[in-house]
Coordinates of C-alpha atoms in Angstrom, one line a residue:
X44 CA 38.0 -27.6 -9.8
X45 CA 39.5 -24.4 -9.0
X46 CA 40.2 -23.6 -12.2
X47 CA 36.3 -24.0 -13.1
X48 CA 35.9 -21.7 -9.7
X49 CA 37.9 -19.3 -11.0
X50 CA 36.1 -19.1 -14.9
X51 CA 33.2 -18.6 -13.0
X52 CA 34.2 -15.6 -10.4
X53 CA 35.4 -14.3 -14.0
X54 CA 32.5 -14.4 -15.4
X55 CA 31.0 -13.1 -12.8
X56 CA 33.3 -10.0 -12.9
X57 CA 32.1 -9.1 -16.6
X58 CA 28.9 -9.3 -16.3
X59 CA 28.3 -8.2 -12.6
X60 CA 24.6 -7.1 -13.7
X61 CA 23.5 -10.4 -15.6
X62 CA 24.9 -12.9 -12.5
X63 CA 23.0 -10.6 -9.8
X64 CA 19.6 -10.9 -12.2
X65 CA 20.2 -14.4 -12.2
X66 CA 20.7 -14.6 -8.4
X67 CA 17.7 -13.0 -8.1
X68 CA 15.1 -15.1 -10.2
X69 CA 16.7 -18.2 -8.3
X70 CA 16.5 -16.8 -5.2
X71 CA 12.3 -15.7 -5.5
X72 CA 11.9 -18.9 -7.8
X73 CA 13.6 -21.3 -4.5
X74 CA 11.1 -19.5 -2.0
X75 CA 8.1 -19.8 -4.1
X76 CA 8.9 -23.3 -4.4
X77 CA 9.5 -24.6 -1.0
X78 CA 6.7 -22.2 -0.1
X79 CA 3.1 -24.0 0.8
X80 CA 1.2 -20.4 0.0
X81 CA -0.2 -20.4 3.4
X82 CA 1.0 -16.6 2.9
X83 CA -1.2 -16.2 0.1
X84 CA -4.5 -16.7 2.5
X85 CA -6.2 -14.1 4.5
X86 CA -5.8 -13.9 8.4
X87 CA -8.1 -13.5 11.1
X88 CA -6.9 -10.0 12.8
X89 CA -8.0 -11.6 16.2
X90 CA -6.6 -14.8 15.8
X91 CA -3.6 -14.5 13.3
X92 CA -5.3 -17.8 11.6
X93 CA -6.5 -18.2 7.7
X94 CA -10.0 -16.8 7.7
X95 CA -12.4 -19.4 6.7
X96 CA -14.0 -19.1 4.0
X97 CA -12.4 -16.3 2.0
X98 CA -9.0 -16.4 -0.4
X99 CA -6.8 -13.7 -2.2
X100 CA -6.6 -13.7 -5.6
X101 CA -4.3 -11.5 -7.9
X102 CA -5.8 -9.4 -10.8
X103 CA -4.3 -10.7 -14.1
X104 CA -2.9 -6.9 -15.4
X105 CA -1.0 -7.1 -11.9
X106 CA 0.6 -10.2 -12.8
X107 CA 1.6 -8.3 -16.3
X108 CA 3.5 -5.7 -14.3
X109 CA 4.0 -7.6 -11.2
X110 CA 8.4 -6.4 -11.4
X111 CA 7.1 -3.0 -11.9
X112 CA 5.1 -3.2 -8.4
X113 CA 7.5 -5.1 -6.5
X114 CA 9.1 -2.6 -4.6
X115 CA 5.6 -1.7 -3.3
X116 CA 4.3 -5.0 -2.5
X117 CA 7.3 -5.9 -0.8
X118 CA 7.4 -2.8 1.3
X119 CA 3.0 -2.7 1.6
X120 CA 2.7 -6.4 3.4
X121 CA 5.4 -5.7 6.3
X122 CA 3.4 -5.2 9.6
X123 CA 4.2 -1.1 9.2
X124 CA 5.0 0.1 6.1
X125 CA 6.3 3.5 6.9
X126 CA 9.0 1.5 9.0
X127 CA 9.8 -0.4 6.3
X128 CA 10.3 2.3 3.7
X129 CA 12.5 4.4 6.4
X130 CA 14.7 0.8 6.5
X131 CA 14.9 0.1 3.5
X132 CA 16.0 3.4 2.2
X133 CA 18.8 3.6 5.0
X134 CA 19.8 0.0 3.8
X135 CA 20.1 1.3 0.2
X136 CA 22.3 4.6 1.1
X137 CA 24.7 2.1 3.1
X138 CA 24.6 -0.3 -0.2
X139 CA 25.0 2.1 -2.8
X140 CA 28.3 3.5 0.0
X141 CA 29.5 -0.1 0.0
X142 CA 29.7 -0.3 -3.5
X143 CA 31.1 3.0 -4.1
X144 CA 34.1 1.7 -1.7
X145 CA 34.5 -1.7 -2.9
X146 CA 35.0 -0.3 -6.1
X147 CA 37.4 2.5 -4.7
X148 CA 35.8 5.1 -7.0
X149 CA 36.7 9.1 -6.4
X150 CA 34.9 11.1 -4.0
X151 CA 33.2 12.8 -6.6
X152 CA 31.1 9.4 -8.3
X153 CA 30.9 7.7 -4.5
X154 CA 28.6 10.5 -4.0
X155 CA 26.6 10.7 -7.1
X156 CA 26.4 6.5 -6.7
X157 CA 24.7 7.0 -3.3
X158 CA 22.8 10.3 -3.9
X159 CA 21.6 8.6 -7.2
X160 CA 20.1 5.6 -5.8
X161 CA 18.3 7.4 -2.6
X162 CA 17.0 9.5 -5.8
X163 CA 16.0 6.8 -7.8
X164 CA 14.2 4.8 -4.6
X165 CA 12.3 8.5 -3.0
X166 CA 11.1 8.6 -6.9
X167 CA 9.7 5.0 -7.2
X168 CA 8.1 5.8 -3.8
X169 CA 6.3 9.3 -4.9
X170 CA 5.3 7.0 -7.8
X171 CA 3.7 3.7 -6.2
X172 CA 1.9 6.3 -3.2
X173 CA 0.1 8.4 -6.1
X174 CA -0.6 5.9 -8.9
X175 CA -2.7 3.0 -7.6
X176 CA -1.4 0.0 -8.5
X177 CA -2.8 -4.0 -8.7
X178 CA -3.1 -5.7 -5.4
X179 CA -4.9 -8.3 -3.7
X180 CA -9.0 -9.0 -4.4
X181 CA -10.4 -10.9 -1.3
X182 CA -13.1 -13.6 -3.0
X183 CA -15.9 -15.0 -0.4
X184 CA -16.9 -18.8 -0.6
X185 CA -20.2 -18.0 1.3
X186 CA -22.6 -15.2 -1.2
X187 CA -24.4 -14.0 2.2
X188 CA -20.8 -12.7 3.3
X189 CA -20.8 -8.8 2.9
X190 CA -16.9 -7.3 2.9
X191 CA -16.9 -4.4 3.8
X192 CA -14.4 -1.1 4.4
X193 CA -15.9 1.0 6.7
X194 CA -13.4 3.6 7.2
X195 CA -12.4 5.7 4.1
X196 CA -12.6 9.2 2.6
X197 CA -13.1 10.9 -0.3
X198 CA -12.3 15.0 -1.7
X199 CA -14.6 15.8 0.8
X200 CA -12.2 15.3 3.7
X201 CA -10.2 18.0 3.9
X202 CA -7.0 15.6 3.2
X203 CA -8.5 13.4 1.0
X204 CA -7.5 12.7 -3.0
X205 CA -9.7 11.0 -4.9
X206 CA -13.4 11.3 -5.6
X207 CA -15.7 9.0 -4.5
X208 CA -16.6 7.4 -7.9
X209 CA -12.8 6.5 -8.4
X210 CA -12.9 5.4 -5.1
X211 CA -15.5 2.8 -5.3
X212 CA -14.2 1.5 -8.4
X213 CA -10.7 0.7 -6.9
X214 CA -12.7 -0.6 -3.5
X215 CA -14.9 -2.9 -5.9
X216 CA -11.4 -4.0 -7.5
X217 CA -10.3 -5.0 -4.1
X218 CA -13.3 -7.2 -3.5
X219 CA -15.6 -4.7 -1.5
X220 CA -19.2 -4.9 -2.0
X221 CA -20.4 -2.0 0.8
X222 CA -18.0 1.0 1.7
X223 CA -18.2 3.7 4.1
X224 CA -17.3 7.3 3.9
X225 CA -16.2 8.9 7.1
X226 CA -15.3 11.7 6.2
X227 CA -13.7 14.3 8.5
X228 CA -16.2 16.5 10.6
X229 CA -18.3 16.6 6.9
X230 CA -21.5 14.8 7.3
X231 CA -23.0 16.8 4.4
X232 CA -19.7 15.7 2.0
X233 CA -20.2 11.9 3.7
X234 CA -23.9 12.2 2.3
X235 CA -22.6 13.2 -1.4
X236 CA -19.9 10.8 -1.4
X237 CA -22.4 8.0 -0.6
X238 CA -25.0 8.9 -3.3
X239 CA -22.2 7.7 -5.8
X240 CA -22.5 4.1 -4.7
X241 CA -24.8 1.5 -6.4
X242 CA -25.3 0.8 -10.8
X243 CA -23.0 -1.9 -10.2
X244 CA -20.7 -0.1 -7.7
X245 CA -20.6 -0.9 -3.9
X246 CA -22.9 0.0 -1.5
X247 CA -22.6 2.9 0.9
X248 CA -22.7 4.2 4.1
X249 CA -22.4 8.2 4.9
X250 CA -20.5 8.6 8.0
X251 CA -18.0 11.5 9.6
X252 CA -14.3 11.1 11.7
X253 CA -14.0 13.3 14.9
X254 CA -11.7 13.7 17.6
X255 CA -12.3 13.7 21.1
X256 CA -11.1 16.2 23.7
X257 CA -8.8 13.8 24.6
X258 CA -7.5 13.0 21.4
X259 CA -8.8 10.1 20.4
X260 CA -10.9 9.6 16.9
X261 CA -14.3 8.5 16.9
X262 CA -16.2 7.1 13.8
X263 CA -19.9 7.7 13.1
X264 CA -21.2 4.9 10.9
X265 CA -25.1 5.3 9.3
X266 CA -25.5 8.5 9.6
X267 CA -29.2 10.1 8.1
X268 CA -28.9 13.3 5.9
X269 CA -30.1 16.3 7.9
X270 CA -30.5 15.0 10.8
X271 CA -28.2 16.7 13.7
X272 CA -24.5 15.4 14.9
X273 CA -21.7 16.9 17.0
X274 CA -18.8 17.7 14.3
X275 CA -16.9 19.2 17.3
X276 CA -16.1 17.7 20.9
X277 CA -14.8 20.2 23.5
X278 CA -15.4 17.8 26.5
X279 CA -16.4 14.5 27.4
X280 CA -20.1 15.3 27.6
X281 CA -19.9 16.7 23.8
X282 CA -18.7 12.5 23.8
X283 CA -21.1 11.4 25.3
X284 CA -23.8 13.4 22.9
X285 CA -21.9 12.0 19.9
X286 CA -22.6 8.7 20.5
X287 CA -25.8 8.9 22.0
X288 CA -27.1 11.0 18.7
X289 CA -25.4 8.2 16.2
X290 CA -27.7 5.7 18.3
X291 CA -30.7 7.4 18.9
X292 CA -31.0 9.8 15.8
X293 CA -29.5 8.6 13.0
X294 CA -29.8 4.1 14.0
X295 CA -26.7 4.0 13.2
X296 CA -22.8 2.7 14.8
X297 CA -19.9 4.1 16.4
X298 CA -16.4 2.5 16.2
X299 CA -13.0 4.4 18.1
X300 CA -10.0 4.0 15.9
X301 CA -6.9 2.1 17.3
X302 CA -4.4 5.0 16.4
X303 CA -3.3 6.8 19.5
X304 CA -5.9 4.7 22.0
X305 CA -4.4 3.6 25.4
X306 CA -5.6 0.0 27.6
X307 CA -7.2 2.5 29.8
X308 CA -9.3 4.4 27.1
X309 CA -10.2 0.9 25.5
X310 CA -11.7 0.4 29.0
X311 CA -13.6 4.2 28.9
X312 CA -15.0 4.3 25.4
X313 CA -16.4 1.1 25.9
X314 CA -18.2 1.9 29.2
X315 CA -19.5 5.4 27.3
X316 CA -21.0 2.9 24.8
X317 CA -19.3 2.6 21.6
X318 CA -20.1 -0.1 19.5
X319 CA -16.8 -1.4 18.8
X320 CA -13.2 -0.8 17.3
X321 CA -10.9 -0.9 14.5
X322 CA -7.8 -3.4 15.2
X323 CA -6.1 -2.8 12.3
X324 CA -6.0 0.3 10.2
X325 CA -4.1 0.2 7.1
X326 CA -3.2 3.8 7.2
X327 CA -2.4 3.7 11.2
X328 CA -1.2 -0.3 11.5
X329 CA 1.3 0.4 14.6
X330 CA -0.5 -1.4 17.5
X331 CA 1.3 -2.4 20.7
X332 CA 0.9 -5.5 22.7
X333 CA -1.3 -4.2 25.6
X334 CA -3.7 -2.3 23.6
X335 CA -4.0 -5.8 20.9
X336 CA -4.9 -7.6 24.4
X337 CA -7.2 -4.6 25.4
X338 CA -9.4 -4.8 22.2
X339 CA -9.3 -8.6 22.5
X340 CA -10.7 -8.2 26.1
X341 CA -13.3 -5.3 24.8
X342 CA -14.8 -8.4 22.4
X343 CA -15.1 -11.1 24.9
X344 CA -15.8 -9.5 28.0
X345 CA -18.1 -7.0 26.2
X346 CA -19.2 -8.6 22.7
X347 CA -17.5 -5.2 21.1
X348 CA -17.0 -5.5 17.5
X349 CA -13.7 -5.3 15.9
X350 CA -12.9 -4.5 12.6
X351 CA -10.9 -3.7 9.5
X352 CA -10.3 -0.7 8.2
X353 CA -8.4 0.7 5.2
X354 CA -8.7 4.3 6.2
X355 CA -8.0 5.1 2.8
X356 CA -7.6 9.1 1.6
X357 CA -6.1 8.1 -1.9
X358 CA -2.7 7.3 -1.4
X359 CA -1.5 3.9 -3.3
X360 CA -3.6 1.2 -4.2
X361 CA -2.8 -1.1 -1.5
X362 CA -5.0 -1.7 1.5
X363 CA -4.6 -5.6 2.8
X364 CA -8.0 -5.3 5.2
X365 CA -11.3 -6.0 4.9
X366 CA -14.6 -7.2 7.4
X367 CA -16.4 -9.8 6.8
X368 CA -20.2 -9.9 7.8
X369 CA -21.9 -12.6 8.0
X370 CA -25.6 -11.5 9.3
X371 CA -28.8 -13.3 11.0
X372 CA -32.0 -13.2 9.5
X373 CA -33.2 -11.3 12.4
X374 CA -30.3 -8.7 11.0
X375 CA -31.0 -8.5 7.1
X376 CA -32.1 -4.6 6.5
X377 CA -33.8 -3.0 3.3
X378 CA -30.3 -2.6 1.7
X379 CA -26.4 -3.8 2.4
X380 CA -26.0 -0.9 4.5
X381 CA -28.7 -1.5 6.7
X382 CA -27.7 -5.0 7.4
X383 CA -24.2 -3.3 8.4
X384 CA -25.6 -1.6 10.7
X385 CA -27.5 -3.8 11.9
X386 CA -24.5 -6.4 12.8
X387 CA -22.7 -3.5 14.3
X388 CA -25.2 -2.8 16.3
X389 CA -26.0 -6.3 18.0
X390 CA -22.4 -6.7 19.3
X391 CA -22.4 -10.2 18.2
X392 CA -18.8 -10.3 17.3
X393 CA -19.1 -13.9 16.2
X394 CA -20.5 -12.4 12.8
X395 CA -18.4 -10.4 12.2
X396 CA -14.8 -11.5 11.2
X397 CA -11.5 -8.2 10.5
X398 CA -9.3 -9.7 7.9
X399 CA -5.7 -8.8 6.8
X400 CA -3.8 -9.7 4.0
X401 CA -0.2 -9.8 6.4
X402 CA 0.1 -9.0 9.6
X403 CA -0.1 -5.8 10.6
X404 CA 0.9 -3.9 14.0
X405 CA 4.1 -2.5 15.5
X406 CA 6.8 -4.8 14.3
X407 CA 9.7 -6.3 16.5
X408 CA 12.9 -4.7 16.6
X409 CA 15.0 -7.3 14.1
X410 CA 12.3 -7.2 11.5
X411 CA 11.7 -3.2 11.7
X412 CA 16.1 -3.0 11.2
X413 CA 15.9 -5.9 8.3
X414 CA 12.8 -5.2 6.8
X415 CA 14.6 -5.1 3.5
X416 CA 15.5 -8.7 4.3
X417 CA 12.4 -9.6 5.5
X418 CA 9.9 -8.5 3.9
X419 CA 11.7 -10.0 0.5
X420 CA 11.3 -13.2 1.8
X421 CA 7.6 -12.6 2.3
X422 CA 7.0 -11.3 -0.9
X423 CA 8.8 -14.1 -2.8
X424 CA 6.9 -17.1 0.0
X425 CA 3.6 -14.9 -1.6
X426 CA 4.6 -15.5 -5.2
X427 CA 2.0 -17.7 -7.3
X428 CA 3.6 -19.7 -10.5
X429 CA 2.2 -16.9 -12.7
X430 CA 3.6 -13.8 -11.0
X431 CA 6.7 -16.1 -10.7
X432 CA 7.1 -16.7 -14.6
X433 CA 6.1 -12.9 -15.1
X434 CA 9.4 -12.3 -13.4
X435 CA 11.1 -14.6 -15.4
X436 CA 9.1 -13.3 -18.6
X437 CA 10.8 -9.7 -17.8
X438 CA 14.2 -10.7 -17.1
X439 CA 14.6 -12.6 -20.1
X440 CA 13.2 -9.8 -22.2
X441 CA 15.6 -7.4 -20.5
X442 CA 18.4 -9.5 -21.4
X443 CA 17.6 -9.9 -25.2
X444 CA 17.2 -5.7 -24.8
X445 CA 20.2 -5.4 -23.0
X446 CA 21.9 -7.5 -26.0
X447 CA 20.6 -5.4 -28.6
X448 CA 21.3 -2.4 -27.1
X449 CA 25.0 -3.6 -26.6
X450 CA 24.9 -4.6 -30.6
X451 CA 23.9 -0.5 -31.6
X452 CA 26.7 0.0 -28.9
X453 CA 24.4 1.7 -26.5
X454 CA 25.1 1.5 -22.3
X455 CA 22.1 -0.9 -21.3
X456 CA 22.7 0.4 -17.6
X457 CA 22.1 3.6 -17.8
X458 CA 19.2 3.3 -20.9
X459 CA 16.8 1.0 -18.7
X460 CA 17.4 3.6 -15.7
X461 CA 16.4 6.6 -17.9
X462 CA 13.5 4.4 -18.9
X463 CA 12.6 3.4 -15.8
X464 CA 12.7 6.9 -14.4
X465 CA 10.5 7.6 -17.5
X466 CA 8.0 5.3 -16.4
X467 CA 7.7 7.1 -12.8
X468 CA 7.8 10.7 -14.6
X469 CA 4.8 9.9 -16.8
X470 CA 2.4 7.9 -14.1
X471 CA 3.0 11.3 -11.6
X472 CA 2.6 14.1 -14.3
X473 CA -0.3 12.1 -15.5
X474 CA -2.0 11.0 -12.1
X475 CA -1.2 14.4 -10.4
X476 CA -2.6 16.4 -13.6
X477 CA -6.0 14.3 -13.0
X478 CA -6.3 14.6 -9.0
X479 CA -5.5 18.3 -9.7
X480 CA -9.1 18.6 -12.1
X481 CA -10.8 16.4 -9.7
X482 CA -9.9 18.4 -6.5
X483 CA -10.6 22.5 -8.6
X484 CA -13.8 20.2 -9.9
X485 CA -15.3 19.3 -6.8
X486 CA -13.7 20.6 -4.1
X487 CA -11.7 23.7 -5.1
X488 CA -10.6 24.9 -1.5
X489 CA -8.9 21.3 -0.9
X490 CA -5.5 23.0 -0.6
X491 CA -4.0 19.4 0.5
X492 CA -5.4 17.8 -2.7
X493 CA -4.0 20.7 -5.0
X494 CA -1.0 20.6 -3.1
X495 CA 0.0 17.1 -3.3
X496 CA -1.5 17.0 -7.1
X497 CA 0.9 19.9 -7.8
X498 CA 4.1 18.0 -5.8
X499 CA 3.6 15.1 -7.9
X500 CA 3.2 17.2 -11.4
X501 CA 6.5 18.8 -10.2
X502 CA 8.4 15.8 -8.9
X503 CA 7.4 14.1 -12.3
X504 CA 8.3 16.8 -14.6
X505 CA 12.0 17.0 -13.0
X506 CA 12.1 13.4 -13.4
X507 CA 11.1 13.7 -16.9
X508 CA 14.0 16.2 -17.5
X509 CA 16.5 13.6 -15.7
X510 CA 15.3 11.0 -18.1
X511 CA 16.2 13.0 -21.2
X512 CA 19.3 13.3 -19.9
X513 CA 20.1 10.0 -19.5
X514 CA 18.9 9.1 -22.9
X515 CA 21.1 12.3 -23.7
X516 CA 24.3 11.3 -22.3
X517 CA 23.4 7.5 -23.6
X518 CA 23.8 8.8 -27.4
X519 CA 26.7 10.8 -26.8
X520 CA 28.7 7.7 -25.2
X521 CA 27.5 6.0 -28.4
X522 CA 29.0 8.4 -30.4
X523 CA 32.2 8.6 -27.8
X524 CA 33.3 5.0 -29.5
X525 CA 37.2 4.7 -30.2
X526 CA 38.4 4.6 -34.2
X527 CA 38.3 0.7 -33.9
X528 CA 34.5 0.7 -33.1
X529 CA 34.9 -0.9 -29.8
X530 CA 33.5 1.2 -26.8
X531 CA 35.2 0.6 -23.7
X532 CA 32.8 -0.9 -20.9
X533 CA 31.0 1.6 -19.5
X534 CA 31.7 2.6 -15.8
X535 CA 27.9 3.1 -15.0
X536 CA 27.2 -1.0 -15.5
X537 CA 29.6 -1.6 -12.6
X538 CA 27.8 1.5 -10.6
X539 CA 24.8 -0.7 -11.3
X540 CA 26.3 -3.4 -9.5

C-alpha cells in the first residue's frame, strides 16, 4: 500500500501541472454533480426565492469558450464583484509567494513568480471588463412578461463606452426586450440613444441620471423630447421640481438609486414622491442590511416599486439583473415603453418582479476574505453537463498539445502562457481600437471613452510584446537542448505549479 502511495506522490512530482488539471476537472465535475441547479434559476431580489416563471439559459458560443470566461463568471456572480477581484488577487500574490518558498527558489525568480502572476491576473481582468463576453439570457414562460433594464448608458454619458446600437444588441442577447437610457444630465443624448431601438432590437425609453444636493442619484424614466427637466439640483426644492416635472410634463417615472441612500432618505424620497427604487444595481451591488429592510418597508407600507438595474456604461458583458413586468389591461400603452411606464406609475409592486442571477449586496465578512473559495464553488454548483464537458473538451485538447509540444521539445508551460497572453493582447487592441472610432465618431469630446479606449490599446500592445517574448525565449530553450537531444525539464513548469 504504501509503496502504491508513494508511485503515486511520484508521479505527482513529475507532472505537477497534469495532476493539478486533473484535480480540477474532478473537483467542478463532483459539484456539478451533487449539485440540484437550483443555482442555475433566477431569484426574486425581494425574496431571495426562484422567480416564477423565468429560467437562465447559457448561449451556446459561451459554452465553446466557457474556460476562457471562467475567471469572470466566477468573480461576476459573487454578491460584489469588486470585493471579490481585490480577494482574489491578494489570494494569488500569497499563492504565487507560497510556491516561490516551497520550492526555495532565489530571491531573484520568487519575485518574478509572484510579480508574474499579479501580471498575468490584472491582464485577464483589463481583458474580461473591456471585451464582453457570453453570459446568462433570462427566457420568460409567460409572452405578456416585458424584461426590462431601466438603468443604462450609452456614449452620450459623459463615462459611457459603447453606442447605443451595440448596446441594445448585447441587452437583446441578455434577454431584454425594452431598455432605458439614463443618461447623465443628457436628456437630448437620452433621446438619440433611444431612437436606435426597434427593427428587431429592444424597445426604448429616453431618460437622464442626476444627483441631488444631498448626494443622492435620482433617475428620470419616460422623458418627452423638448419638453423641460432640471439637469441640475442645487437644493431640495430643485428636487422637488424634478420629480414633479417627470410626472406632470413628460407622464413619465422616477426611481432613486440604492448607491449611497441611507434608511432615513429611503423614508424622504419617498414622502417627496418618487415612484420607487432600484434594489440591486449591478454596477453599485453593495447594500447593507438596514437600507435592504428600508426598501422592503418602502414597497409594503407604500406600494413603491423596486427594481433591477444593470447600470451598465460598457464595461464587461455581465449584468445578472433584470425586471420583470407583468401589466393589467387597464396598463397596456401604445408601445412597450408606455406600458413601462404605466406599471411604474401605479405603484402596484405585485407586477412588477427585480430579478438577479446570484445574490447581490454587501457580502459577509468570511465570504468577502474567501471569495476565491467561494465563489468557485458557486461557479462549479452553476455548471450545466455542457459547459461541464466543454471543460473537459479543453483539458484534454491541452494535454494532447502539451504532448506534442513536448515531442518538438518545446516548454508547454510557458507556450500556452504566451498564448494565453496573446489572446488577452488581441481582444484589448482590437476592442479598444473600435470604442476609440465609436467615441471620435459620435461623441468626440468623451475624454473618458478615448481614454479608457486608448488604456486598453496600450495595455494590449505591451501584452502583445510580452507574448513574443515568451514565444521568443520558448524557441531559444528549444534550441538550448544538450548534445544527447534530451532537454532538461524546464524550471518554468514547476513555477506553473
Amino acid at each position: 500500500s504504501n509503496t502504491h502511495v508513494m508511485a503515486i506522490v511520484s508521479r505527482i512530482r513529475r507532472h505537477p501541472a497534469a495532476a493539478a488539471t486533473l484535480a480540477w476537472l474532478l473537483f467542478l465535475t463532483l459539484a456539478a454533480a451533487f449539485s440540484d441547479h437550483a443555482a442555475q434559476l433566477p431569484i426574486d431580489a425581494r425574496t431571495g426565492i426562484h422567480a416564477q416563471g423565468a429560467t437562465l439559459d447559457f448561449p451556446a458560443w459561451g459554452i465553446l469558450v466557457e474556460p476562457v470566461a471562467a475567471l469572470g463568471h466566477i468573480l461576476a456572480g459573487a454578491p460584489d464583484m469588486r470585493v471579490a477581484i481585490v480577494s482574489t488577487l491578494a489570494w494569488i500574490a500569497l499563492a504565487a509567494l507560497a510556491a516561490a518558498l516551497i520550492m526555495r527558489l532565489p530571491l531573484r525568480r520568487g519575485v518574478h513568480i509572484v510579480a508574474g502572476s499579479i501580471l498575468l491576473y490584472l491582464l485577464y481582468m483589463c481583458f474580461v471588463l473591456m471585451v464582453p463576453l457570453p453570459d446568462w439570457h433570462l427566457k420568460t414562460d409567460d409572452p405578456k412578461l416585458i424584461v426590462a433594464d431601466l438603468h443604462s448608458h450609452s456614449l452620450n454619458s459623459h463615462d459611457g463606452l459603447i453606442t447605443p446600437a451595440q448596446s441594445l444588441h448585447i441587452h437583446q442577447d441578455r434577454g431584454f426586450n425594452v431598455v432605458g437610457f439614463t443618461e447623465h444630465g443628457n436628456p437630448a443624448g437620452a433621446a438619440v440613444a433611444a431612437g436606435f431601438g426597434g427593427h428587431g432590437l429592444p424597445d426604448t425609453i429616453p431618460g437622464i441620471e442626476v444627483q441631488t444636493p444631498d448626494g443622492e442619484f435620482l433617475l428620470a424614466i419616460g422623458l418627452k423630447p423638448g419638453k423641460p427637466i432640471p439637469t441640475v439640483l442645487h437644493d431640495h426644492a430643485d428636487t422637488l421640481r424634478f420629480i414633479r416635472q417627470t410626472h406632470d410634463i413628460h407622464h413619465g417615472a422616477v426611481i432613486a438609486l440604492s448607491w449611497r441612500l441611507t434608511p432615513a432618505k429611503v423614508r424622504q424620497l419617498a414622502a417627496d414622491g418618487v415612484d420607487g427604487f432600484e434594489i440591486s444595481n449591478a454596477g453599485h451591488p453593495s447594500m447593507s442590511p438596514a437600507l435592504r429592510q428600508a426598501l422592503l418597508a418602502a414597497q409594503r407600507e407604500q406600494g413603491l416599486d423596486l427594481i433591477a438595474s444593470s447600470d451598465w456604461h460598457g464595461w464587461s458583458g455581465f449584468f445578472h439583473t433584470w425586471t420583470l413586468i407583468k401589466p393589467q389591461a387597464s396598463e397596456i400603452g401604445a408601445s412597450r415603453a408606455d406600458t413601462v411606464i404605466n406599471v411604474l406609475r401605479s405603484h402596484d409592486y405585485r407586477h412588477l418582479i427585480p430579478v438577479t442571477a446570484d445574490a447581490m449586496g454587501t457580502p459577509s465578512a468570511a465570504r468577502a476574505i474567501l471569495a476565491p473559495f467561494a465563489e468557485t464553488l458557486r461557479y462549479a454548483r452553476e455548471l450545466s453537463p455542457l459547459r461541464l464537458a466543454s471543460w473537459w473538451a479543453w483539458m484534454i485538447m491541452l494535454f494532447l498539445a502539451s504532448r506534442l509540444l513536448q515531442q518538438r521539445r518545446l516548454d508547454p508551460g510557458r507556450f500556452f502562457i504566451s498564448a494565453a497572453v496573446a489572446t488577452c493582447a488581441t481582444g484589448l487592441v482590437v476592442q479598444g481600437a473600435a470604442m476609440l472610432l465609436n467615441a471620435i465618431e459620435m461623441d468626440p469630446a468623451n475624454r473618458f471613452a478615448v481614454r479608457i479606449a486608448l488604456t486598453g490599446i496600450g495595455i494590449g500592445l505591451v501584452a502583445g510584446l510580452a507574448a513574443f517574448r515568451l514565444l521568443q525565449d520558448v524557441r531559444e530553450r528549444r534550441q538550448a537542448l544538450t548534445p544527447s537531444g534530451v532537454q532538461p525539464v524546464p524550471v518554468s513548469s514547476r513555477e506553473l505549479t
